[in-house]
Short mmCIF file of C-alpha atoms in Angstrom, two decimals:
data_model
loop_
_atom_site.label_atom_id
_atom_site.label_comp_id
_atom_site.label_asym_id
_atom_site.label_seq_id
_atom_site.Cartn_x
_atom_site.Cartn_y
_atom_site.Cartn_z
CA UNK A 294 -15.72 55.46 -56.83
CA UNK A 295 -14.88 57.67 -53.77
CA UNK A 296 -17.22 57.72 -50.74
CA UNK A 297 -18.91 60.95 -49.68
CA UNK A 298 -16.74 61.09 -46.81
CA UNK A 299 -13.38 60.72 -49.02
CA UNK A 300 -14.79 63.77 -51.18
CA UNK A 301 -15.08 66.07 -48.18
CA UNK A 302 -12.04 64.69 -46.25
CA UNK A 303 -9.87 65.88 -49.37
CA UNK A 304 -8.38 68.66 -48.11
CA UNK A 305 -7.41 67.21 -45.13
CA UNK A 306 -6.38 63.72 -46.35
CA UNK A 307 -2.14 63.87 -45.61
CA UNK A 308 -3.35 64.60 -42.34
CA UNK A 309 -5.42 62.00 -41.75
CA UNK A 310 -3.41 59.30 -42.69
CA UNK A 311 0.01 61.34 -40.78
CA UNK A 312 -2.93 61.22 -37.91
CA UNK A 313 -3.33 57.54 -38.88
CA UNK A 314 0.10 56.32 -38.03
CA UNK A 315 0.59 58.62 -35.26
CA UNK A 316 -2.80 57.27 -33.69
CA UNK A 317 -1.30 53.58 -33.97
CA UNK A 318 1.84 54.71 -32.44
CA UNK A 319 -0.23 55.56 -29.40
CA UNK A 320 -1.63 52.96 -29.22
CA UNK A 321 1.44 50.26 -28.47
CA UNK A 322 1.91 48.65 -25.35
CA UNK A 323 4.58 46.48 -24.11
CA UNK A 324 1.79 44.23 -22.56
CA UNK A 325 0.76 41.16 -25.07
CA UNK A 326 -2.74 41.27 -24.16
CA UNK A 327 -3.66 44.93 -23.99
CA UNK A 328 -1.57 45.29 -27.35
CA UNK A 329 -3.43 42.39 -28.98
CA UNK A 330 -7.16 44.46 -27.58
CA UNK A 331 -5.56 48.17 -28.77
CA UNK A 332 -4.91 46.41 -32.34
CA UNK A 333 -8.08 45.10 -32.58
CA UNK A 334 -9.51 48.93 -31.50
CA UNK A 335 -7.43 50.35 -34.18
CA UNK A 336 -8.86 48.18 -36.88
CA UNK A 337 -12.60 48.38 -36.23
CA UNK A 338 -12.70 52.55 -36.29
CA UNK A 339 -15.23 53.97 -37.58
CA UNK A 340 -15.98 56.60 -39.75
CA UNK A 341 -13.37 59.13 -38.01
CA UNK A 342 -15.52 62.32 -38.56
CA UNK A 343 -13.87 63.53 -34.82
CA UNK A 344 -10.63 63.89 -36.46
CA UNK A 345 -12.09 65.49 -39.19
CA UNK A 346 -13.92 67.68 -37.24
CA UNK A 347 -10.73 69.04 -34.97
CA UNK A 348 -8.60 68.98 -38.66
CA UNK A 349 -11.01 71.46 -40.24
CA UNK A 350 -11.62 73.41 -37.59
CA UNK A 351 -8.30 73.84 -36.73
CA UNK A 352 -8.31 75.04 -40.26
CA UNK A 353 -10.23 77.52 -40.89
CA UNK A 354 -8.82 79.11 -36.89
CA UNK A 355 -5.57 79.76 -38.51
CA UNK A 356 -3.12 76.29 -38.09
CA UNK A 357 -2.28 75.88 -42.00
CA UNK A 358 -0.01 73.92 -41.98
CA UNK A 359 -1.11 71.99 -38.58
CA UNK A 360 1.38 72.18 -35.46
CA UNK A 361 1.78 69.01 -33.88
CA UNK A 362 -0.32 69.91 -31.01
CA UNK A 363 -3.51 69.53 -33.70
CA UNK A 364 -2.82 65.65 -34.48
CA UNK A 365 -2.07 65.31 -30.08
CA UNK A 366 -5.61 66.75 -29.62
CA UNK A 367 -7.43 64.66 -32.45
CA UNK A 368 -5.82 61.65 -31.01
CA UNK A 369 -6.72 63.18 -27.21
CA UNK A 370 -9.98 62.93 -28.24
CA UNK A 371 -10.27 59.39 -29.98
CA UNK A 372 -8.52 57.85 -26.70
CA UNK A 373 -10.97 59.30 -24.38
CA UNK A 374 -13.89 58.59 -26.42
CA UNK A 375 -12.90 55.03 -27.11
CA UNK A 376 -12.41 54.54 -23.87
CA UNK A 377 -16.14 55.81 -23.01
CA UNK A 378 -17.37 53.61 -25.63
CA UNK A 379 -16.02 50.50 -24.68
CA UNK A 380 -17.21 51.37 -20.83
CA UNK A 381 -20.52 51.89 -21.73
CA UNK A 382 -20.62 48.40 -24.10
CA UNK A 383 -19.79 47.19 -20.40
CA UNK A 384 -23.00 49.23 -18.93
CA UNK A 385 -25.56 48.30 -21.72
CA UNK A 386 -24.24 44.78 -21.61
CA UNK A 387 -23.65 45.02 -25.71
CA UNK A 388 -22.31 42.52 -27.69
CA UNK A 389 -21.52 44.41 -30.81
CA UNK A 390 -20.14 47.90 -31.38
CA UNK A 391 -20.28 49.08 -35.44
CA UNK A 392 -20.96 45.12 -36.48
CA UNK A 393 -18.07 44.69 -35.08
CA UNK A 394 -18.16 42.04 -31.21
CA UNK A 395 -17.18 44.47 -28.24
CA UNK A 396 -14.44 44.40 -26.41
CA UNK A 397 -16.26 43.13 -23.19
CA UNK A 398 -18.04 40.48 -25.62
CA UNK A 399 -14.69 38.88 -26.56
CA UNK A 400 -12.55 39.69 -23.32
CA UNK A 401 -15.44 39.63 -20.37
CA UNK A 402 -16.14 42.96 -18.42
CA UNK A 403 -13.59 42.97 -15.52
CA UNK A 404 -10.62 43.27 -19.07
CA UNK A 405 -12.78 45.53 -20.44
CA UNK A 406 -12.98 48.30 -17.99
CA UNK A 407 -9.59 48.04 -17.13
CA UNK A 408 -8.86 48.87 -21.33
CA UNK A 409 -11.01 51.79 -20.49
CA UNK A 410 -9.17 52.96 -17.48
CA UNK A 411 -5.60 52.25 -19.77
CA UNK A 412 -7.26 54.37 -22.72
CA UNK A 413 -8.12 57.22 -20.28
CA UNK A 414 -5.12 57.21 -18.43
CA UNK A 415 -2.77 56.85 -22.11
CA UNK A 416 -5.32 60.11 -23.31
CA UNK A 417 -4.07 62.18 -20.28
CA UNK A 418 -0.75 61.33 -20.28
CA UNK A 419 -0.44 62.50 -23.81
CA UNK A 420 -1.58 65.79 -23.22
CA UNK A 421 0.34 65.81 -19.40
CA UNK A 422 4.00 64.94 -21.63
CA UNK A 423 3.19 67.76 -23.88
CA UNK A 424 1.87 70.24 -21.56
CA UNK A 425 -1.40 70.74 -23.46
CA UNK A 426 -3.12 71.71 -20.31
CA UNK A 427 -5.71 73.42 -22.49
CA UNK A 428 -7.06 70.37 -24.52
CA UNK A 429 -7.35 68.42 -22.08
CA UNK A 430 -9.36 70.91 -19.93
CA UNK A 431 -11.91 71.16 -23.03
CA UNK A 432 -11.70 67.27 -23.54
CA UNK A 433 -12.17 66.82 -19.73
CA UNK A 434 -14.98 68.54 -19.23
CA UNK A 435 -16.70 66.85 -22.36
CA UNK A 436 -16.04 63.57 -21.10
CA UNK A 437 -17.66 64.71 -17.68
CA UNK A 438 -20.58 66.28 -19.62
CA UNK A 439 -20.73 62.89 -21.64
CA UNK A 440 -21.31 60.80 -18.24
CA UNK A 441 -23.75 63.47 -16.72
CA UNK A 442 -25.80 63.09 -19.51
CA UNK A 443 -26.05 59.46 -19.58
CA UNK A 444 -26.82 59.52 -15.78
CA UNK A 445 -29.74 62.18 -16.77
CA UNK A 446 -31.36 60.12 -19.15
CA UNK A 447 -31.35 56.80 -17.15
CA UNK A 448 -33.10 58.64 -14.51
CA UNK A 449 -35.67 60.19 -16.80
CA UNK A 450 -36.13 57.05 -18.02
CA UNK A 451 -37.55 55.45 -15.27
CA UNK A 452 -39.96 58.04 -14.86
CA UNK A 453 -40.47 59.09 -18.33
CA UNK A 454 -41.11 62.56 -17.45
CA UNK A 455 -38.78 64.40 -19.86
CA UNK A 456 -39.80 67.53 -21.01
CA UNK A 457 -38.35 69.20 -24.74
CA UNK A 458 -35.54 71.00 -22.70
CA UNK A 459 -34.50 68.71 -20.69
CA UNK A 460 -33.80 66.30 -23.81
CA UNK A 461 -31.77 69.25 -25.32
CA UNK A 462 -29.90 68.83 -22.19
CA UNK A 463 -29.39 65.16 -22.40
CA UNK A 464 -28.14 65.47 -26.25
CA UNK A 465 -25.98 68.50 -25.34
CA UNK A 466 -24.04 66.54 -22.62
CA UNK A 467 -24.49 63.19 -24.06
CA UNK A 468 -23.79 63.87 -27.65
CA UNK A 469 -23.13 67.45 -28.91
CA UNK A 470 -20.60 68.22 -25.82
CA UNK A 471 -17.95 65.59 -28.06
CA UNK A 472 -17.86 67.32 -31.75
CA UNK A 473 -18.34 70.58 -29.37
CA UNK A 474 -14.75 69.75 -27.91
CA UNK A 475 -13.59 68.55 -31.05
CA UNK A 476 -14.46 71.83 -33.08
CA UNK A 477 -12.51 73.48 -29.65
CA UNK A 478 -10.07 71.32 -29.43
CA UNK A 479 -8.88 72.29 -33.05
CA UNK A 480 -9.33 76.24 -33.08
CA UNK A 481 -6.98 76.15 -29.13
CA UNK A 482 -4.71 73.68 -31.00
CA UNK A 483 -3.47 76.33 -32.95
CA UNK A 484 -3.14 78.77 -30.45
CA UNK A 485 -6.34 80.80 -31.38
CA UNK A 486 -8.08 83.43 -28.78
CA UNK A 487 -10.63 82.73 -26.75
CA UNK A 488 -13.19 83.89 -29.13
CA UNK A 489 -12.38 81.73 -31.62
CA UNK A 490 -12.01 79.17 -29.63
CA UNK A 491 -15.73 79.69 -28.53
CA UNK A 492 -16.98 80.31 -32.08
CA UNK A 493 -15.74 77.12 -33.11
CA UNK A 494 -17.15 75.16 -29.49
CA UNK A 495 -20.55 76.69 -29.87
CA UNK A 496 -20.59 75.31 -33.76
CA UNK A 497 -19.62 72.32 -33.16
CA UNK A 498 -22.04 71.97 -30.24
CA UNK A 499 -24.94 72.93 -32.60
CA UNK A 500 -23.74 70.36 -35.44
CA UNK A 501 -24.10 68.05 -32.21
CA UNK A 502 -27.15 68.63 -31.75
CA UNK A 503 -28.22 68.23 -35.49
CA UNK A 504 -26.45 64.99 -35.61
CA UNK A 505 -28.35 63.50 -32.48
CA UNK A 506 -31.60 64.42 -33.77
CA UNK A 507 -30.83 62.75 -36.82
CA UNK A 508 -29.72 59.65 -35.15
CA UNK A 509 -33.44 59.81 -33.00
CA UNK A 510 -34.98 59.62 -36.27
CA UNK A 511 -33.39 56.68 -37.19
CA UNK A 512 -35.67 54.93 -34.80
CA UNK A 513 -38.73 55.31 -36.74
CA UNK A 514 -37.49 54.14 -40.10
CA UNK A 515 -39.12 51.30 -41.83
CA UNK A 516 -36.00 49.77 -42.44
CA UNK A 517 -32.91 48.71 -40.20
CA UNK A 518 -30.71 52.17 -41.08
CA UNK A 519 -27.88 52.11 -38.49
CA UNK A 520 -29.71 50.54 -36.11
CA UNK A 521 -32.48 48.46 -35.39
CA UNK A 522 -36.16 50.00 -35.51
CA UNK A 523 -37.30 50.96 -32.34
CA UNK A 524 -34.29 50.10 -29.99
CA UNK A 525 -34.87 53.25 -28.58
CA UNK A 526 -38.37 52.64 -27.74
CA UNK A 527 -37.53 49.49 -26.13
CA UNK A 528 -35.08 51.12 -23.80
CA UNK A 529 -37.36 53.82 -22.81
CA UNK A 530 -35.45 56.60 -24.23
CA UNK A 531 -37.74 59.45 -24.84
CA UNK A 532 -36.65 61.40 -27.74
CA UNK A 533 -37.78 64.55 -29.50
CA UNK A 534 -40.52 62.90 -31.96
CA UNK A 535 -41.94 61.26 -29.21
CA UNK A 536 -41.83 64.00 -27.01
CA UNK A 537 -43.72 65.90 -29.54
CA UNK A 538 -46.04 63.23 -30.29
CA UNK A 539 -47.02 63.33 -26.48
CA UNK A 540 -47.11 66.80 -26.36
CA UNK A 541 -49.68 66.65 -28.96
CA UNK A 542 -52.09 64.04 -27.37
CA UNK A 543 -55.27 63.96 -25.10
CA UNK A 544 -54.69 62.63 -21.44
CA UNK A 545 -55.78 59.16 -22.38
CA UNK A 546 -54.11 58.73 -25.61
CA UNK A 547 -50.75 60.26 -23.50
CA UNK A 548 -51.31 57.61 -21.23
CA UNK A 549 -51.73 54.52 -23.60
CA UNK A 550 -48.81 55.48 -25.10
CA UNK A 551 -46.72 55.97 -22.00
CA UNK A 552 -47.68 52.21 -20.89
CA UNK A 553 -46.54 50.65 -23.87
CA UNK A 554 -43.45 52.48 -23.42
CA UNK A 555 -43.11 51.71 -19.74
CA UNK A 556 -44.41 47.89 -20.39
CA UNK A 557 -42.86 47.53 -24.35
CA UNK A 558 -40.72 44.48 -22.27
CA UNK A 559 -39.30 44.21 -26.17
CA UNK A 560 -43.14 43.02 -27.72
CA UNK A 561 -43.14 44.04 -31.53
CA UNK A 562 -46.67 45.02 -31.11
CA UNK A 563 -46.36 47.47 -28.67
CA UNK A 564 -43.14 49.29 -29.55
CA UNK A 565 -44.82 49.23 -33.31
CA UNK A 566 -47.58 50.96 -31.31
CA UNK A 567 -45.96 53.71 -30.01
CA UNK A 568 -43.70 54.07 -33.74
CA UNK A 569 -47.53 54.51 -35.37
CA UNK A 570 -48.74 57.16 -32.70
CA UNK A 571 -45.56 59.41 -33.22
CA UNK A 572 -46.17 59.36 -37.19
CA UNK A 573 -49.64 60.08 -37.07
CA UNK A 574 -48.69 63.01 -34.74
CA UNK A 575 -46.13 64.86 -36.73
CA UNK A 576 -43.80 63.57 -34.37
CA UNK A 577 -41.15 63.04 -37.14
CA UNK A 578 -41.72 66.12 -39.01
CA UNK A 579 -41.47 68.34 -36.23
CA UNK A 580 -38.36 66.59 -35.38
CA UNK A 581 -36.62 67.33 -38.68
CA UNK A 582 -37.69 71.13 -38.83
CA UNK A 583 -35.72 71.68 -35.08
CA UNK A 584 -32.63 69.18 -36.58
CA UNK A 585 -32.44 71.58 -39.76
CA UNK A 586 -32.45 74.74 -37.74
CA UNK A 587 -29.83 73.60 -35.87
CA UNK A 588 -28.23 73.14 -39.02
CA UNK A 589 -28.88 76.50 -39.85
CA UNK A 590 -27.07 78.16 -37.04
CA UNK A 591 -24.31 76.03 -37.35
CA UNK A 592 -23.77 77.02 -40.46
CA UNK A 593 -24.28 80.63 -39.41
CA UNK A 594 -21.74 80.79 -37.09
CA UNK A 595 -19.27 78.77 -39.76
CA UNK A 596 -19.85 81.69 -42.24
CA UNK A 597 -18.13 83.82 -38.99
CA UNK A 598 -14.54 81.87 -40.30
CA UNK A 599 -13.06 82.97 -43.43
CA UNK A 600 -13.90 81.51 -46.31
CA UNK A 601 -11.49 78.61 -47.76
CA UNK A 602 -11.63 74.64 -48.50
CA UNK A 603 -11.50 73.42 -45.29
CA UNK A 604 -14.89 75.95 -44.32
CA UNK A 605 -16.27 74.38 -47.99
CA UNK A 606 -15.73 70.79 -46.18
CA UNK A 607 -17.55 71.74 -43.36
CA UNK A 608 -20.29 72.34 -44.40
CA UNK A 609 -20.29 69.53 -46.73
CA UNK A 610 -19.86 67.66 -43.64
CA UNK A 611 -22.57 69.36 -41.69
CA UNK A 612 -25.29 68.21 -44.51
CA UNK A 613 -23.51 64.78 -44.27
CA UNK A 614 -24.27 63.87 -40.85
CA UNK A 615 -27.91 65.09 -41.63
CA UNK A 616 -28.59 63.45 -44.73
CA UNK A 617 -26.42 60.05 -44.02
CA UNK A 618 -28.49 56.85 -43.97
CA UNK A 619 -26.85 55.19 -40.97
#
């Protein structure tokens, strides 16, 4: 039985697997042990919604069929992104990216960043052979947004002074900035104006935004859905439910809470502590009314494209990435 994902990838699915091969192509190196670590990249992907993403958006902007430039944007993308990922396993010290061991758990941290640097570096030259000065502006700048954002949030977190907006700035930068440049990267791919271009940046950036939300959530579940319950807590990321929650409380309350936050140092009881507060205060609720009105005005500015499959998929995939389960 097909997968959601294989449902709404369908009219996109010669791409994805022409994307597939070219991707791998991109991949090979001459050096043993950087092509033994690419393979191993290659084979542990994930779900590959950013592909899908640039695919469909390029789309609905006019490339049907998709000019070459498309797939060399889509695989733009991955190669920065990767390489952001497997820096940042180096950061948080991780041992496990999507079940799968990281790259600095197998290989150490010094062969690690340096596979980040090679993944950047093989992401720019792409674009650089092919003169696609304009994708890799938008990807650029989303990777620049990605690492502002992360900077943001570590110092918030040592304070834990984060207001609602500036969390919508950390998501934006951290998290929304990505399928933002995707949804960009496929309308310029095509050679669409700058309109478009912007139509399809600001939707994806709203999707972004949906999807991060959704991913906060998570952190409250009862069971382990996508990740463990309460990581979030324990790292002193303030997200929107507990904003809220906060928000909501007397001084002393506010203050409890923040302690156990500051002071969780990873005890069940506490972090439990803080999950039961943001329930009781509507926390989660409020979160999922902003997530599904920024699901609204995605699709909104969708509906601006002309109707056809791939703007069908969209949304399909919109009310995917809020409904999934991990």
């Amino acid at each position: 039985m097909k997968s959601t994902l294989d449902v709404i990838q369908a009219p996109i699915a010669a791409e994805m697997e022409e994307f597939e091969r070219k991707f791998r192509a991109s991949m090979q190196t001459k050096v043993l042990l950087l092509d033994k670590i690419m393979g191993y990249i290659v084979k542990r992907k994930g779900k590959q919604i950013r592909p899908m993403f640039v695919f469909f958006t390029a789309k609905i902007s006019g490339g049907d069929p998709l000019p070459e430039a498309t797939f060399r944007g889509a695989a733009l993308i991955e190669l920065l992104h990767t390489a952001t990922l497997v820096h940042d396993d180096v950061v948080d010290e991780s041992n496990y990216r999507r079940g799968f061991f990281s790259i600095n758990a197998l290989w150490k941290n010094k062969i690690a960043v340096l596979v980040g640097d090679y993944l950047l570096s093989r992401g720019m030259a792409l674009a650089l052979e092919n003169d696609d000065f304009t994708l890799l502006k938008i990807v650029n700048n989303a990777v620049r947004e990605l690492s502002e954002g992360e900077l943001l949030q570590i110092e918030k977190a040592r304070r834990l002074d984060i207001t609602e907006d500036i969390y919508f700035d950390i998501i934006r930068q951290k998290t929304a900035s990505l399928i933002a440049s995707c949804c960009a990267v496929g309308a310029a791919s095509t050679g669409a104006d700058k309109d478009t271009i912007e139509r399809a940046r600001l939707f994806g950036e709203k999707v972004g935004m949906a999807f991060q939300i959704k991913d906060d959530l998570f952190d409250f579940g009862t069971d382990e859905i996508g990740k463990p319950v309460g990581i979030d807590i324990k790292e002193k990321k303030m997200t929107l439910p507990l904003i809220y929650a906060l928000q909501q409380a007397d001084w002393l309350t506010k203050r409890r809470v923040i302690f156990n936050v500051k002071n969780n140092e990873g005890r069940r009881d506490r972090v439990q502590a803080v999950i039961d507060f943001v329930k009781k205060s509507g926390g989660l609720d409020y979160a999922v009314t902003v997530m599904k009105r920024y699901r609204d005005e995605a699709l909104s500015i969708l509906h601006t494209f002309p109707e056809s499959p791939s703007r069908t998929s969209l949304e399909q995939l919109i009310n995917y990435t809020i409904e999934r389960e991990k």
